[in-house]
């Protein structure tokens, strides 16, 4: 996903690229592809770590 964040100093649009990085081979491949195509300056990898079962009250 890319998002326009406004105008840069020189009048061009700044884009941020966000990749959900789960640690699997697919998300790794997408992260590498985005980094190679657009660079890493405006790249964010989202990583979520869940330890143990998720307990939801009332379920």
Short mmCIF file of N, CA and C in Angstrom, two decimals, residues 22-47:
data_model
loop_
_atom_site.label_atom_id
_atom_site.label_comp_id
_atom_site.label_asym_id
_atom_site.label_seq_id
_atom_site.Cartn_x
_atom_site.Cartn_y
_atom_site.Cartn_z
N UNK A 22 5.14 -10.48 8.01
CA UNK A 22 4.77 -11.53 8.97
C UNK A 22 5.90 -12.50 9.24
N UNK A 23 6.97 -12.42 8.49
CA UNK A 23 8.06 -13.36 8.69
C UNK A 23 8.02 -14.53 7.72
N UNK A 24 6.95 -14.65 6.95
CA UNK A 24 6.85 -15.71 5.95
C UNK A 24 7.57 -15.33 4.67
N UNK A 25 7.73 -16.28 3.78
CA UNK A 25 8.47 -16.05 2.54
C UNK A 25 7.74 -15.06 1.63
N UNK A 26 6.41 -15.07 1.65
CA UNK A 26 5.65 -14.16 0.80
C UNK A 26 5.81 -12.71 1.21
N UNK A 27 5.68 -12.42 2.50
CA UNK A 27 5.83 -11.03 2.95
C UNK A 27 7.28 -10.58 2.82
N UNK A 28 8.23 -11.51 2.98
CA UNK A 28 9.64 -11.18 2.77
C UNK A 28 9.87 -10.78 1.31
N UNK A 29 9.30 -11.55 0.38
CA UNK A 29 9.48 -11.27 -1.04
C UNK A 29 8.88 -9.91 -1.41
N UNK A 30 7.71 -9.60 -0.87
CA UNK A 30 7.08 -8.31 -1.15
C UNK A 30 7.91 -7.17 -0.57
N UNK A 31 8.42 -7.34 0.65
CA UNK A 31 9.24 -6.30 1.27
C UNK A 31 10.49 -6.03 0.44
N UNK A 32 11.14 -7.08 -0.04
CA UNK A 32 12.34 -6.92 -0.87
C UNK A 32 11.99 -6.25 -2.19
N UNK A 33 10.87 -6.65 -2.79
CA UNK A 33 10.45 -6.07 -4.07
C UNK A 33 10.19 -4.57 -3.92
N UNK A 34 9.44 -4.19 -2.88
CA UNK A 34 9.14 -2.78 -2.65
C UNK A 34 10.43 -2.00 -2.38
N UNK A 35 11.33 -2.56 -1.58
CA UNK A 35 12.59 -1.88 -1.27
C UNK A 35 13.43 -1.67 -2.53
N UNK A 36 13.47 -2.66 -3.39
CA UNK A 36 14.25 -2.53 -4.62
C UNK A 36 13.61 -1.54 -5.60
N UNK A 37 12.29 -1.56 -5.68
CA UNK A 37 11.60 -0.70 -6.64
C UNK A 37 11.55 0.76 -6.19
N UNK A 38 11.28 1.00 -4.89
CA UNK A 38 11.06 2.36 -4.39
C UNK A 38 12.12 2.85 -3.41
N UNK A 39 13.03 1.98 -2.98
CA UNK A 39 14.02 2.37 -1.98
C UNK A 39 13.47 2.20 -0.57
N UNK A 40 14.33 2.41 0.41
CA UNK A 40 13.93 2.18 1.80
C UNK A 40 13.66 3.46 2.58
N UNK A 41 13.87 4.61 1.96
CA UNK A 41 13.70 5.87 2.68
C UNK A 41 12.29 6.05 3.24
N UNK A 42 11.27 5.74 2.47
CA UNK A 42 9.88 5.90 2.90
C UNK A 42 9.17 4.56 3.03
N UNK A 43 9.91 3.53 3.43
CA UNK A 43 9.36 2.19 3.59
C UNK A 43 9.18 1.87 5.07
N UNK A 44 7.99 1.39 5.42
CA UNK A 44 7.71 0.96 6.78
C UNK A 44 7.28 -0.50 6.74
N UNK A 45 7.93 -1.34 7.55
CA UNK A 45 7.51 -2.73 7.70
C UNK A 45 6.73 -2.86 8.99
N UNK A 46 5.50 -3.34 8.88
CA UNK A 46 4.67 -3.57 10.07
C UNK A 46 4.89 -5.00 10.54
N UNK A 47 5.31 -5.14 11.78
CA UNK A 47 5.57 -6.45 12.35
C UNK A 47 4.74 -6.60 13.62
#
